[in-house]
Amino acid sequence: MLPSSRRLWALLPLLPLLLLFALAGCAEREEPASASAGGGNGFPVTLRPSGAPEVTLEAAPERIVSLSPSTTETLYAVGAGEQVVAADDQSTYPEQAPRTSLSGLNIDPEAIASHNPDLVIVESDLENKLSKALAKTGTKTLVLPAPATLRDAYTQFELVGKATGHAKEGAELARRTEAEISKLVADTPKTELSYYHELDPSFYSVTSATFIGGVYDLFGLRNIADQDDPNALGGYPQLSAEHILRADPDLIFLADTNCCGQSADTVAERPGWDTLTAVRQGRVVAVGDDIASRWGPRLVDFVRTVSSTVRDAGR
Amino acid sequence: MLKARSRPATTRLRPRTVLLALLALLFTVVFAVVVGAGELGWQRVLAEIAAQVSGGVSPLSEREAAIVWQLRVPRVLLAGLVGAALAGAGAAFQGVFRNPLADPYLLGAAAGAGMAATVVMVFAPAVTGWLIGPLPLAAFAGALAGVGLSWAVGRSAGGSGTATLLLAGVAVTAFLTAIQTFVQQLNTDTIKQVYTWTMGGLNVSSWRDLLLALPYVVLAAVVLLASARLLDVLALGDAEAASLGVRPGRVRLLLLAAASLATAAAVAVSGLIGFVGIVVPHIVRLLAGSSYRVIVPLALIGGAVFLILADHVARTVLPGELPLGVVTAFAGAPFFAIVLRTSRGRLP
């Protein structure tokens, strides 16, 4: 009697496993139904992000894990916020995004799988390791690399829309963003001003060959980090203090206010910087670390800041 | 086991040699200030210096003058100070451990500084408006704490020999580096900042940094110069030293403290810059003799010359800045290998 009851207890840990099988069975039975229902939403859909492998989604994802702060913002902007079950540790916006300790840099498939997602969106997936690992759990991986141009960014809005069953909203977001940015650029008088975009207080900067540099290009601004070759050092050179002083930028944009506590005041206190035109004319502008490093819908905010700075400076 | 080798060692430093070294230093300083990154024109910079000295009319604009006096001059002087500190400390470490490969970054100085700096960058990045920034302060304290910890571990291990201390340094370094990595993982935002710092550099330097490091380096230099003779005595072996009335343990502690102080001050203002402490004393040893009464003063001057030149390369070779630690390793490591090859058997 006793031994047999003991054997029964020993089987207890298997119970969840049985439950899982049962659920898996349910899911399988439901699949044809959801596929046919999804047909109306544009599913199945094949996504072809530029610079990453194509992905086919059979049905609209219901549990999305976003490991890219830019994508998290886009997901909410296209109305897919309710489908997001987890976002990475850098996804600080919008506030209701379910930020977790997941890292988009140091990716752990097991930690991701524990959120039981049907779609994971990341910025990069070296050798497709993550997508292969997640495929085993039936999860699809969409890789959306950092865009090289504004056009690429708009295309990603559309892609995120399509991937989440909000194709219309995605296309609308892309159209609206492009229109707003075009209008801001058109309404801003062209100038010959030079600028310096600061990533951190040791003078790391971006050249005009980068995505962010492309935004300043829209306004005809001249980048002091370009020097002889904007493509040098991957577009992210560390400038010397001497170079910055000699170049004497008309505008200074700080993307290191949150990370590193920089401000117009701290910049003015740096040795020799009180002689700079930008400092003397009060043209040291905080653009927000987040906004100036992401390609989400808040791009418009960044462009608006640049626009109003240029407009003020032209007065 | 190191064997005492009898050889005719120059123990006295000839005034002519010191004069030559100081002239080389002066020339290097003027060269680095005048030539700079090029675009000001060396004639105009010379005219500016002449104008400042004799009260003439300066050819430079206000901003150009700021480049020279607020950026370039303090940077060159700071490079010299850091170079002197690291090379002097290197010479001292080599003497204390009777090991020509010893370096100021042994014994956890660099790891302690790196750990403390990382902690500050991650947890208190926006602390500004202090008299001195929290970063140099943390690096300084961390470097001293790293050495102190190594010393304590070495002592508690019971060994009195230098090998125990060095092994303790290895263990402490590994442990502190692990803490640094762990803290870094907690906040991947700061990885680039930490990386930049660990590569070393004088990109963001000012008179304030110079004044911050100066008293410590001068104090350490005076102690090292005054006790260079003791390093020579230590080189004979502990028993021999004791028979000459020197207490090896105390002397080691004093010299380590001075060298660590110099290292900590250098790390605090420049980040981690490797190889200066090994390479410079070596060159001096090959050129001028193996007595520490010769090596210490010449290493102080030679370190200044070496790092000013290395920093000059760092700020002029690329369109952007090159991390100074990369330049010193680039120049130092191959050079060191060659020195090692050609001088085998001649090393103490």
XYZ file of C-alpha atoms in Angstrom:
663
model
C 0.000 0.000 0.000
C 2.581 2.456 1.129
C 5.019 1.877 -1.708
C 2.326 2.342 -4.330
C 1.160 5.646 -2.825
C 4.739 6.803 -2.771
C 4.980 6.005 -6.455
C 1.913 8.137 -6.993
C 3.524 11.124 -5.254
C 6.580 10.674 -7.377
C 4.414 11.247 -10.412
C 3.220 14.614 -9.108
C 6.017 16.691 -10.667
C 4.896 15.341 -14.019
C 1.493 16.975 -13.618
C 2.461 20.396 -15.035
C 4.009 18.584 -17.963
C 0.729 16.821 -18.663
C -1.043 20.130 -18.440
C 1.372 21.603 -20.926
C 0.730 18.768 -23.370
C -2.972 19.342 -23.022
C -2.540 23.064 -23.704
C -0.294 22.391 -26.658
C -2.993 20.084 -27.992
C -5.566 22.837 -27.615
C -3.328 25.309 -29.389
C -2.848 22.945 -32.258
C -6.551 22.427 -32.627
C -7.163 26.140 -32.615
C -4.573 26.964 -35.185
C -6.598 26.536 -38.392
C -9.352 28.681 -36.961
C -7.063 31.595 -36.058
C -5.296 31.379 -39.399
C -8.537 31.730 -41.258
C -9.593 34.558 -38.961
C -6.233 36.190 -39.452
C -6.636 36.067 -43.197
C -8.792 39.145 -42.982
C -6.088 41.082 -41.064
C -3.522 40.551 -43.724
C -2.130 37.402 -42.115
C -0.196 35.355 -42.946
C 2.268 38.122 -43.731
C 5.869 38.015 -44.842
C 8.065 40.792 -43.487
C 11.232 41.839 -45.302
C 13.219 44.217 -43.085
C 16.225 45.731 -44.826
C 19.452 44.205 -43.601
C 17.819 41.267 -41.827
C 16.243 37.917 -42.754
C 12.610 37.834 -43.805
C 10.005 36.448 -41.418
C 6.561 35.005 -42.079
C 3.905 35.378 -39.407
C 0.894 33.066 -39.666
C -1.296 35.124 -37.368
C -1.299 38.405 -35.528
C 1.055 38.116 -32.543
C -0.613 38.374 -29.178
C 2.429 38.326 -26.949
C 5.266 40.557 -28.158
C 8.630 41.001 -26.461
C 10.448 44.136 -27.623
C 14.188 44.294 -27.030
C 14.686 47.605 -28.783
C 13.703 50.919 -27.159
C 12.975 52.477 -30.563
C 10.667 49.624 -31.499
C 8.898 49.749 -28.147
C 7.979 53.368 -28.857
C 6.833 52.449 -32.360
C 4.732 49.526 -31.110
C 2.780 51.846 -28.838
C 2.453 54.477 -31.550
C 0.836 52.026 -34.007
C -1.600 50.813 -31.371
C 0.077 47.480 -30.640
C 0.823 48.444 -27.037
C -1.644 45.934 -25.591
C 0.166 43.095 -27.334
C 3.510 43.980 -25.711
C 4.099 41.671 -22.730
C 7.713 42.651 -22.012
C 10.183 45.322 -23.068
C 13.917 45.512 -22.480
C 15.668 47.422 -19.721
C 16.348 50.438 -21.940
C 12.744 50.877 -23.058
C 11.985 53.952 -20.958
C 9.180 55.303 -23.130
C 6.185 55.302 -23.124
C 5.706 55.004 -19.393
C 3.249 52.132 -19.542
C 5.702 49.944 -21.469
C 6.279 46.786 -19.406
C 9.972 47.371 -18.800
C 11.822 44.297 -17.533
C 15.405 43.372 -16.792
C 15.750 41.785 -20.232
C 18.729 43.171 -22.119
C 18.835 43.867 -25.831
C 22.627 43.762 -25.792
C 23.225 40.684 -23.716
C 20.440 38.506 -25.014
C 19.232 35.506 -23.042
C 16.772 33.325 -25.020
C 15.642 31.467 -21.901
C 14.707 34.674 -20.087
C 12.852 35.819 -23.189
C 11.029 32.516 -23.604
C 9.822 32.714 -20.003
C 7.517 35.541 -21.121
C 5.993 33.059 -23.524
C 6.011 35.392 -26.538
C 4.888 34.609 -30.049
C 6.961 37.452 -31.521
C 10.288 38.903 -30.393
C 11.669 42.103 -31.948
C 15.393 42.850 -31.621
C 17.901 45.228 -33.185
C 20.486 42.638 -34.074
C 20.803 38.868 -33.985
C 24.345 37.706 -34.629
C 24.402 34.562 -36.780
C 20.660 34.240 -36.179
C 21.427 32.574 -32.874
C 18.449 34.065 -31.098
C 15.940 33.329 -33.844
C 17.153 29.727 -34.071
C 16.888 29.289 -30.316
C 13.442 30.862 -30.129
C 12.184 28.955 -33.178
C 12.390 25.812 -31.072
C 9.762 27.263 -28.761
C 7.591 28.324 -31.684
C 8.442 31.991 -31.328
C 9.189 34.167 -34.352
C 12.004 36.708 -34.275
C 11.864 39.968 -36.189
C 15.187 41.769 -36.531
C 14.943 45.517 -37.113
C 18.480 46.914 -37.424
C 19.242 50.578 -36.797
C 18.155 52.447 -39.932
C 20.681 54.325 -42.029
C 18.268 56.975 -43.278
C 14.983 58.607 -42.307
C 13.313 56.682 -45.146
C 14.456 53.411 -43.514
C 12.928 54.579 -40.247
C 9.551 55.271 -41.887
C 9.693 51.846 -43.551
C 10.205 50.297 -40.127
C 7.051 52.011 -38.842
C 5.131 50.336 -41.657
C 6.812 47.008 -40.906
C 5.954 47.144 -37.221
C 2.378 47.928 -38.197
C 2.178 44.985 -40.574
C 3.803 42.604 -38.113
C 1.305 43.389 -35.372
C -1.931 43.515 -37.346
C -1.968 47.323 -37.392
C -0.856 47.762 -40.974
C -3.067 50.781 -41.520
C -1.828 52.559 -38.396
C 1.793 51.770 -39.278
C 1.433 53.228 -42.749
C -0.367 56.222 -41.279
C 2.397 56.773 -38.699
C 5.036 56.626 -41.426
C 3.092 59.059 -43.604
C 2.352 61.443 -40.750
C 5.922 61.438 -39.433
C 7.333 62.081 -42.859
C 4.838 64.888 -43.481
C 5.530 66.542 -40.125
C 9.278 66.354 -40.575
C 9.053 67.656 -44.143
C 6.885 70.530 -42.973
C 9.281 71.419 -40.148
C 12.185 71.395 -42.572
C 10.290 73.423 -45.174
C 9.250 76.011 -42.575
C 12.822 76.483 -41.360
C 14.936 78.992 -43.259
C 18.095 77.507 -44.728
C 21.279 78.561 -42.977
C 24.987 77.927 -43.218
C 25.371 77.302 -39.500
C 27.797 74.746 -38.132
C 26.968 72.432 -35.257
C 28.451 69.988 -32.780
C 26.392 67.042 -31.495
C 27.791 65.728 -28.222
C 27.275 62.114 -27.156
C 29.311 62.268 -23.966
C 31.524 64.711 -22.087
C 34.698 63.180 -23.505
C 33.634 64.654 -26.866
C 32.350 61.599 -28.671
C 30.263 62.891 -31.540
C 28.433 61.861 -34.719
C 29.319 62.807 -38.276
C 26.844 63.710 -41.000
C 27.179 60.135 -42.288
C 25.141 58.784 -39.364
C 21.373 58.573 -38.982
C 21.360 61.466 -36.505
C 23.716 63.454 -38.726
C 21.216 62.933 -41.541
C 18.590 64.814 -39.516
C 20.867 67.864 -39.207
C 21.621 67.541 -42.918
C 17.961 68.215 -43.650
C 18.518 71.749 -42.394
C 21.725 72.290 -44.338
C 23.776 72.437 -41.136
C 27.504 71.780 -41.330
C 28.884 69.161 -38.953
C 32.203 70.037 -37.310
C 32.895 66.329 -36.687
C 33.029 65.578 -40.414
C 36.539 66.955 -40.866
C 38.048 65.301 -43.950
C 35.890 62.220 -44.063
C 32.441 61.783 -42.466
C 32.796 58.015 -42.773
C 35.994 57.928 -40.718
C 35.831 56.049 -37.424
C 32.415 54.611 -38.220
C 30.811 58.040 -38.073
C 31.327 58.227 -34.294
C 34.678 59.972 -33.753
C 36.041 61.246 -30.477
C 36.920 64.877 -31.097
C 39.656 66.745 -29.339
C 38.793 69.807 -27.296
C 41.197 71.767 -29.490
C 39.322 70.796 -32.615
C 35.982 71.863 -31.176
C 37.336 75.233 -30.092
C 39.010 75.820 -33.432
C 35.886 74.814 -35.363
C 33.808 77.185 -33.212
C 30.368 75.664 -33.840
C 27.378 78.008 -34.065
C 25.126 75.442 -32.410
C 25.829 72.815 -29.778
C 23.385 69.947 -29.234
C 23.800 67.963 -26.039
C 22.741 64.323 -26.051
C 24.422 63.714 -22.702
C 22.163 65.583 -20.311
C 20.585 62.508 -18.723
C 23.524 60.129 -18.809
C 26.201 62.558 -17.750
C 24.584 65.601 -16.186
C 25.705 68.029 -18.863
C 23.949 71.331 -19.468
C 24.530 74.734 -21.025
C 26.076 75.759 -17.706
C 28.527 72.860 -17.417
C 29.533 73.356 -21.052
C 30.249 77.045 -20.461
C 32.509 76.134 -17.551
C 34.801 73.911 -19.617
C 38.237 75.441 -20.187
C 38.158 77.828 -23.139
C 34.545 77.092 -24.058
C 33.404 80.524 -22.906
C 34.980 81.825 -26.116
C 32.666 79.753 -28.346
C 30.008 81.452 -30.434
C 27.377 78.883 -29.442
C 28.064 79.442 -25.745
C 28.125 83.236 -26.005
C 24.889 83.363 -27.982
C 23.128 80.848 -25.746
C 22.814 78.218 -28.464
C 23.657 75.180 -26.374
C 20.575 72.972 -26.600
C 19.635 69.822 -24.725
C 18.037 67.397 -27.177
C 17.449 64.543 -24.733
C 19.674 61.471 -24.729
C 16.807 59.124 -25.580
C 15.194 61.130 -28.320
C 18.456 61.794 -30.105
C 19.503 58.159 -30.135
C 16.264 56.457 -31.202
C 14.398 56.271 -34.470
C 10.903 55.914 -33.083
C 7.955 58.233 -33.523
C 9.554 60.826 -31.244
C 11.929 61.624 -34.084
C 9.532 64.467 -34.757
C 10.324 65.954 -31.329
C 14.033 65.854 -32.104
C 13.531 67.445 -35.519
C 11.315 70.091 -33.921
C 14.061 70.987 -31.408
C 16.633 71.321 -34.177
C 14.207 73.338 -36.272
C 13.391 75.849 -33.556
C 17.077 76.200 -32.650
C 17.974 76.931 -36.238
C 15.086 79.345 -36.568
C 16.112 81.219 -33.395
C 19.708 81.378 -34.502
C 18.689 82.801 -37.870
C 16.815 85.673 -36.268
C 65.860 32.912 -7.614
C 67.558 36.100 -8.497
C 71.304 36.050 -8.434
C 73.318 39.012 -7.332
C 75.670 39.779 -10.148
C 78.814 41.757 -9.685
C 79.249 44.423 -12.251
C 80.553 47.941 -12.391
C 77.419 49.882 -11.624
C 77.280 53.603 -12.051
C 75.867 54.783 -8.771
C 76.433 58.458 -9.237
C 74.373 60.526 -11.530
C 76.538 62.833 -13.572
C 75.293 66.442 -13.691
C 75.794 66.436 -17.458
C 73.308 63.578 -17.841
C 70.680 65.334 -15.738
C 71.191 68.517 -17.703
C 70.771 66.650 -20.993
C 67.606 64.957 -19.752
C 66.127 68.239 -18.562
C 66.944 69.855 -21.898
C 65.204 66.992 -23.688
C 62.185 67.518 -21.443
C 62.130 71.250 -22.107
C 62.409 70.680 -25.844
C 59.583 68.115 -25.767
C 57.295 70.437 -23.818
C 57.909 73.342 -26.184
C 57.537 71.090 -29.233
C 54.215 69.658 -28.005
C 52.839 73.088 -27.111
C 53.934 74.744 -30.321
C 53.241 72.079 -32.900
C 49.988 70.734 -31.470
C 47.375 69.549 -33.903
C 48.803 71.878 -36.505
C 46.261 74.450 -37.488
C 47.374 77.347 -35.329
C 50.776 77.641 -36.974
C 53.901 77.142 -34.883
C 55.284 80.609 -35.602
C 52.122 82.215 -34.259
C 52.148 80.071 -31.132
C 55.799 80.969 -30.524
C 54.914 84.637 -31.010
C 52.053 84.218 -28.533
C 54.397 82.713 -25.955
C 56.911 85.489 -26.549
C 54.121 88.044 -26.192
C 52.992 86.506 -22.912
C 56.534 86.427 -21.554
C 57.710 89.852 -22.665
C 54.423 91.697 -22.943
C 54.258 92.214 -26.688
C 51.246 91.986 -28.977
C 49.790 88.531 -29.452
C 48.970 87.380 -32.984
C 46.314 84.976 -31.732
C 42.607 85.587 -31.357
C 41.002 85.210 -27.963
C 39.801 81.699 -28.834
C 43.167 80.643 -30.222
C 44.840 81.896 -27.073
C 42.346 79.835 -25.072
C 43.306 76.782 -27.125
C 46.963 77.305 -26.274
C 46.736 78.306 -22.620
C 43.624 76.534 -21.404
C 43.796 73.329 -23.411
C 47.200 72.619 -24.827
C 49.581 73.827 -22.132
C 47.772 72.152 -19.209
C 47.399 68.983 -21.274
C 51.100 68.823 -22.119
C 52.118 69.541 -18.539
C 49.633 66.987 -17.240
C 50.970 64.382 -19.676
C 54.445 65.097 -18.336
C 53.297 64.826 -14.736
C 51.425 61.558 -15.303
C 54.357 60.110 -17.254
C 56.772 61.032 -14.490
C 54.475 59.560 -11.855
C 53.989 56.249 -13.659
C 57.637 55.822 -14.648
C 58.903 56.809 -11.204
C 56.425 54.447 -9.565
C 57.458 51.741 -12.026
C 61.099 52.114 -11.071
C 60.159 51.919 -7.402
C 57.990 48.817 -7.855
C 60.767 47.105 -9.783
C 63.228 47.882 -7.023
C 60.912 46.844 -4.217
C 60.069 43.526 -5.845
C 63.512 43.052 -7.356
C 61.633 42.222 -10.519
C 62.269 44.211 -13.683
C 58.770 43.438 -14.954
C 56.953 45.011 -12.025
C 54.614 47.838 -12.879
C 52.556 50.378 -10.937
C 49.388 48.598 -12.010
C 50.419 45.456 -10.240
C 49.008 45.062 -6.757
C 45.488 46.094 -7.716
C 46.053 49.819 -8.223
C 44.483 49.867 -11.678
C 41.755 47.377 -10.802
C 40.833 49.318 -7.664
C 40.703 52.584 -9.585
C 38.708 51.001 -12.396
C 36.215 49.452 -9.994
C 35.679 52.658 -8.038
C 35.409 54.744 -11.197
C 32.846 52.354 -12.642
C 30.779 52.416 -9.475
C 30.722 56.204 -9.594
C 29.845 56.269 -13.302
C 26.978 53.864 -12.767
C 25.507 55.062 -9.502
C 26.371 58.742 -9.314
C 26.949 59.927 -12.866
C 25.370 63.337 -12.488
C 27.204 64.582 -9.429
C 28.603 67.881 -10.599
C 29.611 71.141 -9.067
C 32.048 69.616 -6.646
C 35.416 71.219 -6.207
C 36.902 68.132 -7.814
C 34.848 65.671 -9.824
C 33.712 62.471 -8.122
C 35.479 60.413 -10.775
C 39.095 61.361 -10.026
C 38.314 61.190 -6.340
C 36.911 57.679 -6.687
C 39.767 56.540 -8.912
C 42.271 57.897 -6.440
C 40.636 56.225 -3.461
C 40.131 53.013 -5.435
C 43.780 52.816 -6.476
C 44.943 53.263 -2.891
C 42.350 50.805 -1.615
C 43.411 48.234 -4.220
C 47.037 48.418 -3.121
C 46.044 48.440 0.538
C 43.894 45.354 0.059
C 46.703 43.539 -1.751
C 49.056 44.454 1.050
C 46.606 43.237 3.711
C 45.924 39.972 1.895
C 49.634 39.402 1.376
C 50.334 40.044 5.047
C 47.516 37.845 6.295
C 48.765 35.063 4.046
C 51.790 35.145 6.291
C 54.397 35.348 3.607
C 56.968 38.004 4.052
C 58.452 37.615 0.604
C 57.581 39.695 -2.396
C 56.152 36.696 -4.253
C 53.292 36.433 -1.742
C 52.511 40.090 -2.177
C 52.508 39.818 -5.965
C 50.169 36.819 -5.858
C 47.897 38.685 -3.469
C 47.908 41.496 -6.035
C 46.815 39.068 -8.740
C 43.961 37.765 -6.605
C 42.811 41.236 -5.571
C 42.987 42.419 -9.184
C 40.829 39.532 -10.374
C 38.306 40.142 -7.608
C 38.036 43.888 -8.142
C 37.775 43.444 -11.900
C 34.929 41.006 -11.335
C 33.098 43.585 -9.218
C 33.656 46.160 -11.957
C 32.225 43.853 -14.618
C 29.269 42.963 -12.434
C 28.426 46.605 -11.735
C 28.840 47.382 -15.424
C 26.347 44.665 -16.340
C 23.810 46.273 -14.040
C 23.854 49.314 -16.246
C 24.930 48.774 -19.833
C 24.372 52.478 -20.555
C 27.725 53.353 -19.120
C 29.763 50.692 -20.906
C 31.152 53.104 -23.468
C 32.021 55.633 -20.805
C 33.811 53.018 -18.718
C 35.593 51.734 -21.803
C 36.784 55.213 -22.733
C 38.068 55.733 -19.243
C 39.933 52.417 -19.037
C 41.746 53.213 -22.301
C 43.195 56.273 -20.638
C 43.456 59.723 -22.074
C 44.058 63.373 -21.393
C 41.417 64.587 -23.815
C 39.416 66.331 -21.156
C 42.102 67.901 -19.022
C 42.490 71.287 -17.475
C 44.622 73.261 -15.075
C 42.410 71.927 -12.314
C 43.429 68.335 -13.108
C 47.050 69.390 -13.090
C 46.733 71.077 -9.708
C 44.805 68.083 -8.409
C 47.580 65.612 -9.194
C 50.614 67.849 -8.665
C 51.011 67.758 -4.864
C 50.739 63.955 -4.661
C 53.174 63.346 -7.489
C 55.671 65.868 -6.127
C 55.458 64.352 -2.647
C 55.917 60.847 -4.038
C 58.788 61.972 -6.268
C 60.604 63.571 -3.333
C 60.229 60.393 -1.251
C 61.433 58.209 -4.130
C 64.400 60.448 -4.927
C 65.396 60.607 -1.272
C 65.197 56.856 -0.841
C 66.709 55.751 -4.151
C 69.744 54.614 -2.179
C 67.487 52.304 -0.161
C 66.311 50.693 -3.402
C 69.930 49.941 -4.216
C 70.346 48.368 -0.792
C 67.175 46.267 -1.259
C 68.587 45.046 -4.552
C 71.346 43.316 -2.602
C 68.868 41.068 -0.823
C 67.046 41.285 2.483
C 69.779 39.760 4.618
C 72.391 42.019 3.140
C 70.120 45.013 3.588
C 69.538 44.137 7.232
C 73.271 43.846 7.801
C 73.618 47.366 6.449
C 71.157 48.642 9.051
C 68.142 48.824 6.753
C 64.823 47.261 7.741
C 63.577 45.823 4.453
C 59.927 45.522 5.502
C 59.623 49.149 6.518
C 61.519 50.424 3.529
C 59.254 48.428 1.218
C 56.150 49.819 2.874
C 57.407 53.387 2.560
C 58.382 53.005 -1.092
C 55.180 51.165 -1.987
C 53.125 53.882 -0.330
C 54.917 56.617 -2.250
C 54.700 54.769 -5.575
C 51.035 53.917 -5.019
C 50.248 57.521 -4.208
C 51.859 58.671 -7.449
C 50.005 55.978 -9.399
C 46.687 56.842 -7.791
C 47.123 60.527 -8.625
C 48.011 59.678 -12.228
C 45.100 57.282 -12.650
C 42.707 59.792 -11.144
C 43.390 62.405 -13.806
C 44.172 60.273 -16.842
C 42.450 56.899 -16.579
C 44.507 53.769 -17.121
C 47.682 54.194 -19.147
C 49.792 51.066 -19.295
C 53.398 50.283 -20.126
C 54.947 53.621 -19.171
C 55.960 52.174 -15.821
C 57.738 49.228 -17.404
C 59.201 50.705 -20.555
C 60.710 53.940 -19.287
C 62.727 52.581 -16.336
C 63.990 49.907 -18.704
C 65.262 52.350 -21.269
C 66.941 54.298 -18.505
C 68.491 51.106 -17.108
C 69.932 50.224 -20.503
C 71.181 53.702 -21.275
C 72.443 54.986 -17.962
C 73.093 52.125 -15.572
C 71.360 49.939 -13.058
C 71.689 51.920 -9.833
C 68.415 53.283 -8.576
C 70.174 56.511 -7.722
C 70.464 56.891 -11.499
C 67.228 55.183 -12.552
C 64.751 57.021 -10.315
C 65.569 60.608 -11.315
C 66.017 59.764 -14.975
C 62.828 57.687 -15.043
C 60.903 60.667 -13.667
C 62.212 62.893 -16.462
C 62.077 60.184 -19.134
C 58.513 59.249 -18.221
C 57.450 62.841 -18.716
C 59.143 62.985 -22.134
C 57.700 59.626 -23.204
C 54.104 60.420 -22.265
C 54.142 63.933 -23.728
C 55.271 62.430 -27.037
C 52.741 59.573 -26.807
C 49.951 62.068 -26.088
C 51.109 64.158 -29.007
C 50.651 61.121 -31.240
C 47.272 60.401 -29.615
C 45.894 63.833 -30.455
C 47.371 64.310 -33.904
C 47.469 60.953 -35.700
C 43.732 60.496 -36.340
C 40.994 62.964 -37.233
C 39.633 62.173 -33.796
C 41.412 61.256 -30.605
C 43.248 57.990 -30.103
C 43.125 56.607 -26.571
C 46.460 57.343 -24.931
C 46.637 53.868 -23.394
C 46.480 52.440 -26.897
C 49.417 54.573 -28.031
C 51.597 53.644 -25.059
C 50.816 49.956 -25.547
C 51.450 50.233 -29.281
C 54.798 51.851 -28.735
C 55.565 50.087 -25.488
C 54.765 46.445 -26.082
C 56.913 45.796 -29.199
C 59.664 47.950 -27.809
C 59.526 46.009 -24.596
C 59.786 42.711 -26.469
C 62.872 43.956 -28.308
C 64.481 45.207 -25.120
C 63.768 41.872 -23.504
C 65.417 40.023 -26.392
C 68.506 42.137 -26.661
C 69.120 42.488 -22.961
C 68.625 38.884 -21.857
C 71.271 38.009 -19.363
C 71.991 41.598 -18.595
C 68.872 42.044 -16.514
C 69.354 41.857 -12.772
